[in-house]
Tab-separated table of C-alpha atoms in Angstrom:
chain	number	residue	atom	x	y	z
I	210	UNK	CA	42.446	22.036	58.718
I	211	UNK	CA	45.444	24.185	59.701
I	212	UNK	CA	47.334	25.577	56.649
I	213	UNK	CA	51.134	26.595	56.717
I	214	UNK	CA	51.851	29.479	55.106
I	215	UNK	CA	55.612	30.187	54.773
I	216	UNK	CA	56.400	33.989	54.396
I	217	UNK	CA	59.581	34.706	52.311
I	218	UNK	CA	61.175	38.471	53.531
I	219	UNK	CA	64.508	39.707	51.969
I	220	UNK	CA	65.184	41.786	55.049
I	221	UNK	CA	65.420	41.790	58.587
I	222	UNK	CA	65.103	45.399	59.053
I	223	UNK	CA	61.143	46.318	60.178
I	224	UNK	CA	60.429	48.964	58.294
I	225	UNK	CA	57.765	49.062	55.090
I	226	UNK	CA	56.703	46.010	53.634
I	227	UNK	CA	57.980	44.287	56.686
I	228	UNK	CA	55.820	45.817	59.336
I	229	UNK	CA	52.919	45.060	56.986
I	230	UNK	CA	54.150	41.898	56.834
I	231	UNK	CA	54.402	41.851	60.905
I	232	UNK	CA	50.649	43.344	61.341
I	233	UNK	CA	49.377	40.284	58.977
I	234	UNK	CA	50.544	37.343	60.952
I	235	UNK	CA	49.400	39.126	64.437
I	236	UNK	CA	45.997	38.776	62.780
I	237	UNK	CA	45.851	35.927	60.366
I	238	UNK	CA	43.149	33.606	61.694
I	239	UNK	CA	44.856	31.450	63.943
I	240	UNK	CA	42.721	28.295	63.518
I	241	UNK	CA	43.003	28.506	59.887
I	242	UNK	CA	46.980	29.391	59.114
I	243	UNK	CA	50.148	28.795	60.597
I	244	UNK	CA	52.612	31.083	59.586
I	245	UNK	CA	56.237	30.613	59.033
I	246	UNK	CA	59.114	33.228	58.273
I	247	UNK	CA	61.962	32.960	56.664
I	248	UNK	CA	64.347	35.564	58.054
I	249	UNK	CA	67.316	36.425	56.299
I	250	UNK	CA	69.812	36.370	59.525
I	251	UNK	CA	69.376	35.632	63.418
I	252	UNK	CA	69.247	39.126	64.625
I	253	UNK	CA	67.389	42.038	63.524
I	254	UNK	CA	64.370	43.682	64.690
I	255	UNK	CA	61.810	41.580	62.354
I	256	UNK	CA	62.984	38.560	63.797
I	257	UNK	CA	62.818	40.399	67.363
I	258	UNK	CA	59.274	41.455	66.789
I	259	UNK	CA	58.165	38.002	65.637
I	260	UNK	CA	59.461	35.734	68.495
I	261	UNK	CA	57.656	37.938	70.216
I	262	UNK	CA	54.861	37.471	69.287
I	263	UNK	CA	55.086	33.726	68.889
I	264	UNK	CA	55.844	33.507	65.393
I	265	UNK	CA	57.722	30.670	64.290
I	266	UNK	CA	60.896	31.890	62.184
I	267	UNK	CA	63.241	30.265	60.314
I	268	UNK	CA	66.651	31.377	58.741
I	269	UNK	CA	68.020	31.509	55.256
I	270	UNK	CA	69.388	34.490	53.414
I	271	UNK	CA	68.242	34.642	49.989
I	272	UNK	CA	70.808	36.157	48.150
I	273	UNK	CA	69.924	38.618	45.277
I	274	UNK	CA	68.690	36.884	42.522
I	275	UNK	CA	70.185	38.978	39.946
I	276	UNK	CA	73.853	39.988	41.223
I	277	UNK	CA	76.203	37.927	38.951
I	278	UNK	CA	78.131	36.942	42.504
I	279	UNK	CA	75.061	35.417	43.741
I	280	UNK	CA	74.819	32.639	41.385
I	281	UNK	CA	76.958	29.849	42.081
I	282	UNK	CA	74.390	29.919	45.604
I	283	UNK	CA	71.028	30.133	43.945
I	284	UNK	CA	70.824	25.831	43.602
I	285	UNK	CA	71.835	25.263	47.187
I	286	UNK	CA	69.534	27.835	48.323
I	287	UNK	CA	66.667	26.132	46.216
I	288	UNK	CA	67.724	23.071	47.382
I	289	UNK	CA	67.463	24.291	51.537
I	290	UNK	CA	64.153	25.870	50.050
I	291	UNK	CA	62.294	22.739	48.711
I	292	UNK	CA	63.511	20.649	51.576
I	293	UNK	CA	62.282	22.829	53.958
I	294	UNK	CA	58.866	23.116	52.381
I	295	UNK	CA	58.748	19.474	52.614
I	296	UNK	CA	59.571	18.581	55.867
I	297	UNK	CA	56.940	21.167	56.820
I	298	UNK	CA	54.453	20.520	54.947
I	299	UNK	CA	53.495	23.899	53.438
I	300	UNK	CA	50.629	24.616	51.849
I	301	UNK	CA	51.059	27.782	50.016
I	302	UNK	CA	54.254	30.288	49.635
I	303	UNK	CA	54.010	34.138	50.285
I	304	UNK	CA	56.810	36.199	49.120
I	305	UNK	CA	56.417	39.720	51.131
I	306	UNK	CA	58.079	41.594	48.402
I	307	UNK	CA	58.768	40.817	44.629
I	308	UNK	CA	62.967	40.221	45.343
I	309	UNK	CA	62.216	36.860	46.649
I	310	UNK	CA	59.762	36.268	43.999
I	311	UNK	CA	62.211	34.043	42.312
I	312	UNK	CA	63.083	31.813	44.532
I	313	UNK	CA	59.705	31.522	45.936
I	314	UNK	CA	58.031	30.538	42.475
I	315	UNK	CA	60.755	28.126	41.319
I	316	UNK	CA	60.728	26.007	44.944
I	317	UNK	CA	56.466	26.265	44.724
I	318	UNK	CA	56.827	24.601	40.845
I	319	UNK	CA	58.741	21.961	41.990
I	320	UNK	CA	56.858	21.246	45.105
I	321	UNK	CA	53.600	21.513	43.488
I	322	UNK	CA	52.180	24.197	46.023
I	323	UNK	CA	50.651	27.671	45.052
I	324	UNK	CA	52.858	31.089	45.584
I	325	UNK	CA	51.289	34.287	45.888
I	326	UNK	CA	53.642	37.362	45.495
I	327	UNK	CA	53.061	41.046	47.557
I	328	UNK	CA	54.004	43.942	44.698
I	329	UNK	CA	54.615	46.755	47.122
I	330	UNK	CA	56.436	49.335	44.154
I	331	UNK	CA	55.821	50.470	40.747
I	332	UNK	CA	57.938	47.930	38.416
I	333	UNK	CA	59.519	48.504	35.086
I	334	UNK	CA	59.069	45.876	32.339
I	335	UNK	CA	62.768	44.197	33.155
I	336	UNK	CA	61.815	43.901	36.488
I	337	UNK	CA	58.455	42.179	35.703
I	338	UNK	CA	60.707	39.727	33.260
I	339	UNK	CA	63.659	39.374	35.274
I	340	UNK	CA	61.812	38.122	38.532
I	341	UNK	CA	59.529	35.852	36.939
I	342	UNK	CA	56.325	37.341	38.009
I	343	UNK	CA	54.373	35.344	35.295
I	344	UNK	CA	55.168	31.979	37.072
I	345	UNK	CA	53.702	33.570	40.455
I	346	UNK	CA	49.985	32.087	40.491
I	347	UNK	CA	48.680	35.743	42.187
I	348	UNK	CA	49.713	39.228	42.261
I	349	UNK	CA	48.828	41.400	45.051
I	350	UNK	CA	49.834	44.958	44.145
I	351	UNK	CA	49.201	47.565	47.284
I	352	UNK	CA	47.764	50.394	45.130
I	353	UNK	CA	46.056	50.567	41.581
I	354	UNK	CA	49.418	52.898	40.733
I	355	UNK	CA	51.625	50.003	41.351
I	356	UNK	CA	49.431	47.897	39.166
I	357	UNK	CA	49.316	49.750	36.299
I	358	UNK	CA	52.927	48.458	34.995
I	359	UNK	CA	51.476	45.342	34.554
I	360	UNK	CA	48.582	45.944	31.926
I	361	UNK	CA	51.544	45.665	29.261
I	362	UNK	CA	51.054	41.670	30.405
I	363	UNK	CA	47.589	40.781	29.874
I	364	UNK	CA	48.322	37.084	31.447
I	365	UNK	CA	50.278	38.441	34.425
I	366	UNK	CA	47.664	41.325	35.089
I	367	UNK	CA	44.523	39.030	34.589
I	368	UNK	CA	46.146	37.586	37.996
I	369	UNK	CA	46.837	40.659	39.663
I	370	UNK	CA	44.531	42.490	41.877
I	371	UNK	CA	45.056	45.326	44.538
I	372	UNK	CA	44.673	44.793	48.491
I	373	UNK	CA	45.821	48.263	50.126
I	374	UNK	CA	47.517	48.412	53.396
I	375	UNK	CA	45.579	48.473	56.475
I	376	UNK	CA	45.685	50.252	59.900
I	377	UNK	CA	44.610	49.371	62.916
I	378	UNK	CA	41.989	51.912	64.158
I	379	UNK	CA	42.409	51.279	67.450
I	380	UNK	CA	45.704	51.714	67.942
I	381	UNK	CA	46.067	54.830	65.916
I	382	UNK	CA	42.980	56.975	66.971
I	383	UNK	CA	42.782	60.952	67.494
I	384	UNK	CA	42.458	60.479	71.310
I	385	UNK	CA	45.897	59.397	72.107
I	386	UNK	CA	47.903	61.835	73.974
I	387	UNK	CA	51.320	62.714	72.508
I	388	UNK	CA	52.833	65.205	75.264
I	389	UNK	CA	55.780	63.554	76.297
I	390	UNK	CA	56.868	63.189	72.913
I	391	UNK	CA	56.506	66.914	73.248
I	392	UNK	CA	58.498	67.176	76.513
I	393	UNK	CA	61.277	64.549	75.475
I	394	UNK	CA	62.220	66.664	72.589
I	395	UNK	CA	61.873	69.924	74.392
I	396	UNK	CA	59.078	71.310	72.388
I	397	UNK	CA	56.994	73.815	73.506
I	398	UNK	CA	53.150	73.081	74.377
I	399	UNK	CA	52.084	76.188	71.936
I	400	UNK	CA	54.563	75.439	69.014
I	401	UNK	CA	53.064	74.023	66.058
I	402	UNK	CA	54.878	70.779	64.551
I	403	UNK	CA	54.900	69.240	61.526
I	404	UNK	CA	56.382	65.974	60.760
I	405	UNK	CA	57.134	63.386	58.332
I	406	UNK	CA	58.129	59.324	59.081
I	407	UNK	CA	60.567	57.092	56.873
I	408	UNK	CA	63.715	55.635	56.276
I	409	UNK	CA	66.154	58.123	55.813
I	410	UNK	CA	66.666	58.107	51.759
I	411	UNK	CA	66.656	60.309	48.996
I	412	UNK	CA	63.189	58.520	47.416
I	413	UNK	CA	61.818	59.680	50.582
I	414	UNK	CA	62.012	63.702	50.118
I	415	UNK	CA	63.802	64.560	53.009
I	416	UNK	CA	65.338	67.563	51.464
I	417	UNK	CA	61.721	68.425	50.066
I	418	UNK	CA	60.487	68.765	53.412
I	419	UNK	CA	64.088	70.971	55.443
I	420	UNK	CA	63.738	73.331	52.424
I	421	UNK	CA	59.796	73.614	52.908
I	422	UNK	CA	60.720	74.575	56.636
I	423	UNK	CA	63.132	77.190	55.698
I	424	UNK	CA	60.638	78.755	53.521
I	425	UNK	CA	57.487	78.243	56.739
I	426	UNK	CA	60.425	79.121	59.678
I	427	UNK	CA	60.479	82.982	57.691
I	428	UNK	CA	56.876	83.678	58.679
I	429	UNK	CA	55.914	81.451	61.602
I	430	UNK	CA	59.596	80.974	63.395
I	431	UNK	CA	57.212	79.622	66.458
I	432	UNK	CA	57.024	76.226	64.144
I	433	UNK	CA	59.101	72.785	64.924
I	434	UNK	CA	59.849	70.416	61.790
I	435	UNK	CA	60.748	66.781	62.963
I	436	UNK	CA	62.195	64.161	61.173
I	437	UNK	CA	61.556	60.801	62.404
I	438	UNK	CA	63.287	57.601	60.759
I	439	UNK	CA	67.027	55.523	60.153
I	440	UNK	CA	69.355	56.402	57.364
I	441	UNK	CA	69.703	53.775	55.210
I	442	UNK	CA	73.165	55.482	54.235
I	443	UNK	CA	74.579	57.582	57.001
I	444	UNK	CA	76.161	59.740	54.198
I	445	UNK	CA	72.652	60.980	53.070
I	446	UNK	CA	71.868	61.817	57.058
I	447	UNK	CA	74.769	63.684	57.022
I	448	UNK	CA	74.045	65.836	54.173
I	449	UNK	CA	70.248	66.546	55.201
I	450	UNK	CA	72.141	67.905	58.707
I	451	UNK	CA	74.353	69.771	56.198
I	452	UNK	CA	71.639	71.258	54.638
I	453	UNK	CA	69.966	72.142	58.004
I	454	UNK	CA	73.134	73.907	58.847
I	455	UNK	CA	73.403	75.838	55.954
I	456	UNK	CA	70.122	77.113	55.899
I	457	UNK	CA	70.663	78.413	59.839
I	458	UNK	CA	67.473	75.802	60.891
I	459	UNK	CA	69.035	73.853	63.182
I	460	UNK	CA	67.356	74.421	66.028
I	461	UNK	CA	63.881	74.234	64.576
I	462	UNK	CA	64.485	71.118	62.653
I	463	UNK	CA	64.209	67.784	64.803
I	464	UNK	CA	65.903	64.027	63.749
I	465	UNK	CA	65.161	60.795	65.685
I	466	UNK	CA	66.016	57.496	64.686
I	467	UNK	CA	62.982	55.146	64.380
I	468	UNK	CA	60.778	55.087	66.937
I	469	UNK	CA	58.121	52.220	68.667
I	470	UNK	CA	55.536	54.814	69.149
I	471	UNK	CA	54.816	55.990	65.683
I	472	UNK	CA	50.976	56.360	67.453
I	473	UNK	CA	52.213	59.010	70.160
I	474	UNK	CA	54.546	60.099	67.824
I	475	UNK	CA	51.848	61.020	64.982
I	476	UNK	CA	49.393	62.312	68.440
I	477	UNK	CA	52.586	65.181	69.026
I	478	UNK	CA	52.226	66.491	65.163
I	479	UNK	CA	49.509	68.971	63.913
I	480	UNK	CA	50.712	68.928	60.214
I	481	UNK	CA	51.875	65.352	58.537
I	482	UNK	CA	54.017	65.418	54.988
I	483	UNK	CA	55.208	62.888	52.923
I	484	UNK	CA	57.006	64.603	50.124
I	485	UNK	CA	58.673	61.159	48.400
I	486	UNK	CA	59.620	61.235	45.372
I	487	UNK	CA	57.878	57.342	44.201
I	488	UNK	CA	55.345	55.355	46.561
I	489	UNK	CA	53.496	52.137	46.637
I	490	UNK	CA	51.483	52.958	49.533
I	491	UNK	CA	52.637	54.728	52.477
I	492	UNK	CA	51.250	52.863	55.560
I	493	UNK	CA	52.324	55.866	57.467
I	494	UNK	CA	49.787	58.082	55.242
I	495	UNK	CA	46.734	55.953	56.779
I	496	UNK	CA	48.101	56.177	60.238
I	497	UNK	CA	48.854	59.610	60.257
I	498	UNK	CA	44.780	59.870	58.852
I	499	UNK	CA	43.748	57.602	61.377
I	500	UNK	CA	45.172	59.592	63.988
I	501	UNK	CA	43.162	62.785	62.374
I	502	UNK	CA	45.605	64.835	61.436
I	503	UNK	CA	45.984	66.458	57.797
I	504	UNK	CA	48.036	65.148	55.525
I	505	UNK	CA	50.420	66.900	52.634
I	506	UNK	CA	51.427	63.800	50.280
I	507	UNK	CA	53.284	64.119	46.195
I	508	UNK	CA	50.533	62.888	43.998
I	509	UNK	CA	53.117	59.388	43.495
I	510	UNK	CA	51.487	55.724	43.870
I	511	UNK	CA	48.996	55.293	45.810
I	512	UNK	CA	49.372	58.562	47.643
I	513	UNK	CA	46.646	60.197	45.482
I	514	UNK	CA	44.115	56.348	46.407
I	515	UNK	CA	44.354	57.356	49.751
I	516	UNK	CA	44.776	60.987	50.481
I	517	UNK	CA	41.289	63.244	48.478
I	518	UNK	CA	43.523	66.269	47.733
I	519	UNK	CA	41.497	69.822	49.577
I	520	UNK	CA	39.186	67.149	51.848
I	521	UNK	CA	41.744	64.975	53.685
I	522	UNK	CA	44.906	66.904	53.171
I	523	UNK	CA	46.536	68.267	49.916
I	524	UNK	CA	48.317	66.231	46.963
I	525	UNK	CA	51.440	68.317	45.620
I	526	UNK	CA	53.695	68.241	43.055
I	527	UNK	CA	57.237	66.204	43.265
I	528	UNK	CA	60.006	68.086	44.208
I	529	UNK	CA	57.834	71.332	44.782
I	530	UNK	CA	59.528	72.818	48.085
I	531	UNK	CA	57.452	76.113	47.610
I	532	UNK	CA	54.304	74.331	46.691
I	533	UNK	CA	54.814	72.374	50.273
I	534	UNK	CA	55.825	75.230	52.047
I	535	UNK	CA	52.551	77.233	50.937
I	536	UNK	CA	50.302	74.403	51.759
I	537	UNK	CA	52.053	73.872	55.667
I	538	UNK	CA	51.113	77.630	55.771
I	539	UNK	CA	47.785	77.810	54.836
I	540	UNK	CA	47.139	74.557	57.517
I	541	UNK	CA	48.784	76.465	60.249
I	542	UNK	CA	46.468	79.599	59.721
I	543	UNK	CA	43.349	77.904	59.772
I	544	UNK	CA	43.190	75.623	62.423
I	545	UNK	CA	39.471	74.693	61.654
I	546	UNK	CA	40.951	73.193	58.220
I	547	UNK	CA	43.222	70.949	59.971
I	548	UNK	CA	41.056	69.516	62.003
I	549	UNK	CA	37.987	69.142	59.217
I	550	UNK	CA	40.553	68.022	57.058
I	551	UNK	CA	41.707	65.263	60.026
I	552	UNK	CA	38.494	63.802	60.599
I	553	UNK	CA	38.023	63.209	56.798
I	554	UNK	CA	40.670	61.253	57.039
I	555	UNK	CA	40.047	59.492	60.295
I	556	UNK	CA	36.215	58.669	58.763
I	557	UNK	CA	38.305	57.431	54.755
I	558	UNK	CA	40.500	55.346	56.933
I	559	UNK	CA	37.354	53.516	59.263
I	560	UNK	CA	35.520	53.368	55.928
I	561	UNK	CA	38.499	52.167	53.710
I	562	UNK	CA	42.230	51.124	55.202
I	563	UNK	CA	40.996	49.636	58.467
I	564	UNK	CA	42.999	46.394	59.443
I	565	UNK	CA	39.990	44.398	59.475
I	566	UNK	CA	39.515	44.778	55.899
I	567	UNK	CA	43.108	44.174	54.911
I	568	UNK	CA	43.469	41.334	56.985
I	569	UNK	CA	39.958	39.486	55.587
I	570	UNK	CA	40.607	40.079	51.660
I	571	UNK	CA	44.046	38.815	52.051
I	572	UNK	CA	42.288	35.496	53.705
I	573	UNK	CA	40.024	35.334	51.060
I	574	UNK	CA	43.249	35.028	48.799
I	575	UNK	CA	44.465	32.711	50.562
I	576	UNK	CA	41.177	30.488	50.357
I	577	UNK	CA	41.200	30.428	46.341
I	578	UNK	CA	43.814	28.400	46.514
I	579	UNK	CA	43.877	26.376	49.422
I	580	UNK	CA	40.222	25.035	48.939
């Protein structure tokens, strides 16, 4: 039997939780499911990536379920919910992220169907209430950090259990060549470069990682720092540039919008950091790991269930620009302890994160309740 599985996103953007989301249906068992998504709007690059890949899509924005405007349009959008669950035929509802959660759980009660909800950030107890995560009939949290929240709701956590994020180990392996990425941004063969991938936010430690490079650029000047992802506020991408400016970096420190080659991207690095200030799990962690290079991570989330701090990288304090600096330093003298430290972490992710593994415990999920 082929099962429908429809996939509720709040965003079109494909960043996060929705490239997880993206890597899933690419390789779901195609005999056994039949995915749809709900997209928010026509246009976007989730929606992009999924037609692409075959993916049938369908739109409806789900509104926020808590905004006060938003509330005279949570029946209708119930209403287009249910009827489109029926006309399908769905057998199970998968809300990528726990805004949706809502809507998800009140359309699978009355259309007697299972919904499974993706916890992808550490909650506080309103948000636990407020979305309804007791009436979801599974949790999957991405890390055992993110889970912990839920302990204070024995019911709720008795249905909770923890699937990390997965990689695909071929496509992020320490034998691609980065160069051109090299070339492109007119970086020297010789110069060392460290880097760190994200949206452009302050959760994400930007700042953490330009003053780190001020403090690195005073001894080893030969060094490149680049900065790869969107602003989710332009304001905030203004006043990281600001802060490059002031602190006379600017030709040393590198920003690119996203990028579709996060592989040969990750190949052009020697040194990845992820200073954020909260995590679920990073996906880029494992794929910077997977591509054997070391990693520098804040011991938030999951960080510290996927990076061994002194064997795979180092785990540093939040908002520690010193702490980060001293630990890109010590990596770029010893360039036997980058790459020991990188194929520790290509070996944790094979042994650990690969996709295979993801994708078949996240099947099995699927099967408790579609027996």
């Amino acid at each position: 039997m082929l099962y429908k599985i429809l996939y509720l996103t709040p965003s079109a953007n494909l960043l996060g939780a929705r490239r997880s989301l993206l890597i899933l249906l690419e390789n779901l068992d195609k005999e056994k499911y039949f995915p749809i998504v709900l997209c928010p709007k026509k246009d976007g690059e989730l929606i992009k990536a999924l037609e692409e890949k075959g993916i049938r899509t369908e739109i409806l924005r789900l509104r926020n379920w808590r905004k006060i405007r938003n509330i005279r349009f949570i029946p209708s959008l119930i209403y287009s919910l249910v009827k489109l669950i029926k006309k399908e035929k769905i057998n199970l509802i998968h809300c990528n992220e726990f805004w949706v959660n809502p809507y998800g759980v009140i359309s699978a009660k009355i259309t007697c169907i299972p919904c499974i909800t993706h916890i992808r950030t550490s909650l506080d107890i309103k948000k636990i209430k407020n979305y309804l995560l007791a009436y979801s009939d599974k949790l999957i949290t991405v890390s055992n950090e993110t889970r912990k929240p839920i302990e204070k709701f024995p019911k709720i956590f008795a249905k909770t259990t923890t699937v990390y994020n997965g990689v695909d180990i071929k496509d992020f392996n320490p034998n691609i060549k980065g160069d051109y990425v090299k070339k492109e941004l007119n970086i020297a063969p010789e110069e060392i470069v460290i880097g760190t991938i994200g949206q452009l936010y302050p959760d994400k430690g930007q700042k953490t990682f330009i003053q780190a490079a001020s403090i690195v650029l005073k001894t080893y000047p030969a060094t490149k720092f680049f900065i790869v992802g969107e602003a989710k506020k332009e304001r905030y991408k203004t006043q990281l540039q600001d802060l490059v400016d002031k602190l006379g970096i600017k030709d040393k420190v590198i920003f690119t919008d996203n990028r579709n080659d996060i592989p040969q991207i990750l190949a052009s690095i020697d040194i990845f950091a992820l200073p954020t200030l909260k995590e679920g799990f990073a996906r880029v962690i494992i794929e910077a790991m997977a591509c054997a290079k070391p990693v520098i991570a804040t011991r938030v989330g999951g960080n510290s269930e996927a990076v061994v701090d002194k064997m795979s990288g180092f785990l540093i304090p939040v908002n520690s620009p010193d702490v980060l600096a001293q630990k890109i330093i010590e990596l770029i003298q010893d360039e036997d302890k980058r790459k020991s430290m990188g194929s520790i972490g290509r070996e944790r992710v094979v042994n650990n994160f690969s996709l295979e593994h993801y994708v078949k415990k996240i099947e099995k999920i699927y099967e408790e309740f579609l027996k």
